[in-house]
Tab-separated table of C-alpha atoms and ligand atoms in Angstrom:
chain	number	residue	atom	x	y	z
A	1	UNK	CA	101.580	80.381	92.416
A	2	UNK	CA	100.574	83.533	93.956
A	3	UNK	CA	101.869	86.508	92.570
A	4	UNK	CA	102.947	89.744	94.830
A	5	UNK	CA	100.663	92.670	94.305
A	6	UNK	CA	101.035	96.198	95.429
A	7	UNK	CA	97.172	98.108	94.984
A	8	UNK	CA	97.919	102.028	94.627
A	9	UNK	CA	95.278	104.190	96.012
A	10	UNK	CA	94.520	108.304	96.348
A	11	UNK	CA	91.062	108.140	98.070
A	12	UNK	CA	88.167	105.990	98.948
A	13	UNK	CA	89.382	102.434	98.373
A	14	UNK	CA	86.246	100.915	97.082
A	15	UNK	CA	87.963	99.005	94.692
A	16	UNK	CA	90.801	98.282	97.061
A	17	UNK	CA	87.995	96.851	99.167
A	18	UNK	CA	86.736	94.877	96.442
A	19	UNK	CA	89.600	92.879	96.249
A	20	UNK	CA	90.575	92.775	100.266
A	21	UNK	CA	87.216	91.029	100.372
A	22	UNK	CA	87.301	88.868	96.970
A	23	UNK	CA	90.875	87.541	97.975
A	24	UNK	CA	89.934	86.667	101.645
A	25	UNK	CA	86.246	85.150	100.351
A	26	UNK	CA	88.892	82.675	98.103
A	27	UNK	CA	88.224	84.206	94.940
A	28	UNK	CA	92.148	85.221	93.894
A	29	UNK	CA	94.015	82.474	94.412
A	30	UNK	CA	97.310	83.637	92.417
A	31	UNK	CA	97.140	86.817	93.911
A	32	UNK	CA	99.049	87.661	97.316
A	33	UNK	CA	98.076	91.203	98.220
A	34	UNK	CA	101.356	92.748	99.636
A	35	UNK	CA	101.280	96.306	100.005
A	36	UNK	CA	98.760	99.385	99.717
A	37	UNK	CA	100.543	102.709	98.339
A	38	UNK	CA	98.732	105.798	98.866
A	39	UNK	CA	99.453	109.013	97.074
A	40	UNK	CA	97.883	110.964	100.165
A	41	UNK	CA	98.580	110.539	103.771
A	42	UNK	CA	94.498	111.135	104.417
A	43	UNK	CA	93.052	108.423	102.044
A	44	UNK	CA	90.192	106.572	103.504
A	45	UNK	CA	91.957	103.628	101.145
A	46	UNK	CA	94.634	103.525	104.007
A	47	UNK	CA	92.145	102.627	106.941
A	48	UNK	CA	90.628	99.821	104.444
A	49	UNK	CA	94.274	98.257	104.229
A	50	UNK	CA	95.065	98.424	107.958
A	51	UNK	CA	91.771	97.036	108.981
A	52	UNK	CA	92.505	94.002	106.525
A	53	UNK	CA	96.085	93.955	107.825
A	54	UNK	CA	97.669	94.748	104.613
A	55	UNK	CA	100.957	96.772	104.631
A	56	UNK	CA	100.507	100.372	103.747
A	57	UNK	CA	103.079	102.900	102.584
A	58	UNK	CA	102.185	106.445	101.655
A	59	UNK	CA	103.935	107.990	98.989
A	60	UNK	CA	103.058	112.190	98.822
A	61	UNK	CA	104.040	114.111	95.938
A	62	UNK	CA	106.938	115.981	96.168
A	63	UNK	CA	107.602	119.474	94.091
A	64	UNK	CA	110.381	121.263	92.680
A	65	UNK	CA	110.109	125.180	92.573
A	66	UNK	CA	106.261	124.886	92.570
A	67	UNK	CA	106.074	121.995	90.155
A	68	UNK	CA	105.455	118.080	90.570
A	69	UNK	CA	108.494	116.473	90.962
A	70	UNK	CA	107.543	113.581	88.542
A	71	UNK	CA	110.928	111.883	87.914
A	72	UNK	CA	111.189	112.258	91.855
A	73	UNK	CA	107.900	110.567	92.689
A	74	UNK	CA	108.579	107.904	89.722
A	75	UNK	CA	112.296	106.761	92.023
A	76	UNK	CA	110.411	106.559	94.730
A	77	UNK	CA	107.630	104.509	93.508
A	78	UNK	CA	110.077	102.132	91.948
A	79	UNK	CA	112.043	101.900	95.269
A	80	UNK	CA	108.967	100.942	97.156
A	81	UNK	CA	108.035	98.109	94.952
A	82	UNK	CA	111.207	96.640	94.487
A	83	UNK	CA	111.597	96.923	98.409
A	84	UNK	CA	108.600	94.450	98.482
A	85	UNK	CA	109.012	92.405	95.760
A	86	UNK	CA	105.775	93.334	93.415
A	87	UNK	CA	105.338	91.601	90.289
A	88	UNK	CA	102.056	92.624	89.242
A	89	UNK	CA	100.318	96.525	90.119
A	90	UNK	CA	96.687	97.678	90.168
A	91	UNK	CA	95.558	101.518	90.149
A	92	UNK	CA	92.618	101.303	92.080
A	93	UNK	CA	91.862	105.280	92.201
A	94	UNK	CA	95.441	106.307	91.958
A	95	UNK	CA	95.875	109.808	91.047
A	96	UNK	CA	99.129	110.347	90.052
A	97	UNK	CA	100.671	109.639	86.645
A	98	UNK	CA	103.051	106.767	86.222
A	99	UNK	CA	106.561	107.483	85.318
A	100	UNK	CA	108.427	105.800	82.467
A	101	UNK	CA	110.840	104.000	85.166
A	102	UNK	CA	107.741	102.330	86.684
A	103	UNK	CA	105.921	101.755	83.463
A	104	UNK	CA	108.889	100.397	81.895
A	105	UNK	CA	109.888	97.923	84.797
A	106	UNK	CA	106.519	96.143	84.698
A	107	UNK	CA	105.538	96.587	81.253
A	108	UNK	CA	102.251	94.738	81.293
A	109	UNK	CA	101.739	94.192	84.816
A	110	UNK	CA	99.973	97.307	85.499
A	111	UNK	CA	96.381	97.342	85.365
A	112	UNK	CA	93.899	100.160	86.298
A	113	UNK	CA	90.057	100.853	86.272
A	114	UNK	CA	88.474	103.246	84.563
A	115	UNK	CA	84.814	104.197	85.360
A	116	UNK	CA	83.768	104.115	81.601
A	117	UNK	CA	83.799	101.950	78.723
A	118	UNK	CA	86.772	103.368	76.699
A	119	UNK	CA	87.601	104.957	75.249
A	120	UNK	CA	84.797	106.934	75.902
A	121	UNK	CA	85.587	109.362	78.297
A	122	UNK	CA	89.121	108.900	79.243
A	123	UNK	CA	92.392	110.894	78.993
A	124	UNK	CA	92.939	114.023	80.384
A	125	UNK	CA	90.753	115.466	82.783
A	126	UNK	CA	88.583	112.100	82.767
A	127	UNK	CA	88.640	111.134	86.161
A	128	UNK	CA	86.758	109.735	88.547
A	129	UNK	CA	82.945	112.102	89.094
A	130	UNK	CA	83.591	114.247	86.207
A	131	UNK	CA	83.524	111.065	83.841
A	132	UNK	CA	80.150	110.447	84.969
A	133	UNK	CA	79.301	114.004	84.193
A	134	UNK	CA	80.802	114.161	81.076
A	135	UNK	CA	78.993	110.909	80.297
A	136	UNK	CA	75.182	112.574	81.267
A	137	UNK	CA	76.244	116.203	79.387
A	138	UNK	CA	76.873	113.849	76.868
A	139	UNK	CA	73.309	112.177	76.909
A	140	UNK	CA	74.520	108.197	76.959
A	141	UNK	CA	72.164	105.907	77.512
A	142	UNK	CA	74.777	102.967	78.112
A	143	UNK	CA	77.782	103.528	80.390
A	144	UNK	CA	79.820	100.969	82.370
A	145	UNK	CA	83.436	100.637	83.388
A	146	UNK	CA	86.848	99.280	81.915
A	147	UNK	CA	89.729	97.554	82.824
A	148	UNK	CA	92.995	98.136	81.203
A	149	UNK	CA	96.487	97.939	80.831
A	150	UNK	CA	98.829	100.954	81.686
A	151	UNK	CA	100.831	102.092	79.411
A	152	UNK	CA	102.413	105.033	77.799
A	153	UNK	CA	98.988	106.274	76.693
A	154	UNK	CA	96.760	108.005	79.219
A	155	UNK	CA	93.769	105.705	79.833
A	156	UNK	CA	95.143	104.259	75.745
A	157	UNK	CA	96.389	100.250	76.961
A	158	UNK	CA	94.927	97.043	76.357
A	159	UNK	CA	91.333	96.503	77.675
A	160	UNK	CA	91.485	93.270	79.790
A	161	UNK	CA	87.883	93.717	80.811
A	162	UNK	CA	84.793	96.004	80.367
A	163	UNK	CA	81.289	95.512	81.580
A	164	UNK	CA	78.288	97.757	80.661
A	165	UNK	CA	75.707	99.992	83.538
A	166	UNK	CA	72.740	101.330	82.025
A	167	UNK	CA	71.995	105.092	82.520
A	168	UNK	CA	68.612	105.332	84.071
A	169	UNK	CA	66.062	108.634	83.664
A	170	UNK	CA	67.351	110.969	86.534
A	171	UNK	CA	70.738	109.430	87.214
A	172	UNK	CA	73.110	112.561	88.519
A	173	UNK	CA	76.756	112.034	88.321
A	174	UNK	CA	76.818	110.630	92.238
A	175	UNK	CA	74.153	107.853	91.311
A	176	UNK	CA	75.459	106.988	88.181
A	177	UNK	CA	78.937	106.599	89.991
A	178	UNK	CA	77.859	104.654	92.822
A	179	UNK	CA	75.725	101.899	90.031
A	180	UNK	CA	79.148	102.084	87.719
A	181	UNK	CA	81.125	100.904	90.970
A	182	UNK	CA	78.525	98.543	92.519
A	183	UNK	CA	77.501	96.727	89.152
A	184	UNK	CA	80.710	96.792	87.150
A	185	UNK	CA	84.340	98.391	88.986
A	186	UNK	CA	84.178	96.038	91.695
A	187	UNK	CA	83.458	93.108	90.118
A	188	UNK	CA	85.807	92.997	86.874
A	189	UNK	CA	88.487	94.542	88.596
A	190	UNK	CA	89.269	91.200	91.026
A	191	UNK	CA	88.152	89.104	87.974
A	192	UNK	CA	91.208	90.919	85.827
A	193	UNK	CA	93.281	90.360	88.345
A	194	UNK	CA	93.192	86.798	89.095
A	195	UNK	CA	93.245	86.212	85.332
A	196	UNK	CA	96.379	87.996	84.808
A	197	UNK	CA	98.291	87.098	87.962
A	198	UNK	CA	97.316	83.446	86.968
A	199	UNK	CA	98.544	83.839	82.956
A	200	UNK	CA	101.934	85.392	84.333
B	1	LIG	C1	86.782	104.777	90.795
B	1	LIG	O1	85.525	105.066	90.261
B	1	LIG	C2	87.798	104.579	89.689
B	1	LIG	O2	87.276	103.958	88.565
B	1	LIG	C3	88.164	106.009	89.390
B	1	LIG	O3	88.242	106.629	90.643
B	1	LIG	C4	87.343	105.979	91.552
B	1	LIG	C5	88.108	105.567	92.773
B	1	LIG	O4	87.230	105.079	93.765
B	1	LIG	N1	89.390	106.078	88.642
B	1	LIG	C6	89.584	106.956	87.662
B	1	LIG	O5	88.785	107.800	87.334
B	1	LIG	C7	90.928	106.823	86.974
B	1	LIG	N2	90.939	107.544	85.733
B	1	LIG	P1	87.761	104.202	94.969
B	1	LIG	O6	88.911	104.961	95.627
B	1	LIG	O7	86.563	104.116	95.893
B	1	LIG	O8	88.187	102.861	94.456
């Protein structure tokens, strides 16, 4: 049985491509890939989608007298899955903290990546090229890249999957990004997603 998935997405979409290409090469078959939500109207993510003929929505954050309107973007977020009938959610690059309402109505059927073996490097402030730089300042020799449960806890839920990158002599944060994608992200994150939309 293929389950519906909904891939949320703020930027690139490397990951997002990872899986448009791993479900069409046959490699997901419980997974039916039925929307693409973007936090930003200008995502690259959002080309990737089209291009693969996925549905796309784009979901902007709203504010409130100069703050985020979290409960706000948390409704809407809710609404949009429902609308499409998603049982299982992946943050592939999402940038916006999940809501309780969201987090709640598919307790453990959010996943997300993480470019780092965690907990190393996650929580606040740990995203995306800065955990690569926090990960050189910090002199590592091994780094890598997780997959995880969303819950409650920033970057704190159950690791489905992890796989390790060696840091070479020289890496900069954009190298050691790019080998942490290529040789880990977009291989475990497909991998965790087939084995929990088939374990459902
Ligand atoms: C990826 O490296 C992903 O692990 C990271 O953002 C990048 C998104 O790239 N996510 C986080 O840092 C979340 N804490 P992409 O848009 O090309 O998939």
């Amino acid at each position: 049985m293929r389950r519906r998935v909904a891939v949320l997405v703020s930027g690139g979409g490397s990951n997002l491509q990872a899986i448009i290409d791993a479900e069409r090469g046959g490699a997901l078959p419980h997974v039916e890939l039925a929307v693409v939500v973007s936090s930003s109207k200008g995502a690259f993510a959002l080309r990737r989608a089209e291009e693969a003929g996925v549905k796309t929505c784009v979901l902007e954050r709203g504010y409130v007298d100069g703050r985020f309107d979290g409960v706000g973007y948390d409704e809407g977020l809710c609404a949009i899955l429902r609308e499409n009938g998603i049982e299982v959610v992946v943050l592939a690059g999402f940038l916006v903290v999940l809501g309780a309402g969201v987090l709640d109505a598919w307790k453990n059927r959010i996943i997300n990546v993480h470019p780092s073996l965690l907990p190393s490097f996650g929580g606040a402030g740990c995203y995306g090229l800065n955990v690569h730089k926090r990960a050189l300042e910090r002199g590592v020799k091994v780094s890598g890249a997780t997959v995880h449960i969303v819950d409650g806890a920033l970057d704190g839920g159950r690791i489905l999957e992890q796989r390790a990158v060696a840091v070479r002599p020289g890496d900069v944060p954009e190298t050691l990004q790019r080998r942490v994608m290529e040789e880990a992200e977009w291989i475990i994150l497909p991998q965790a997603l087939e084995v929990l939309c088939e374990t459902l």
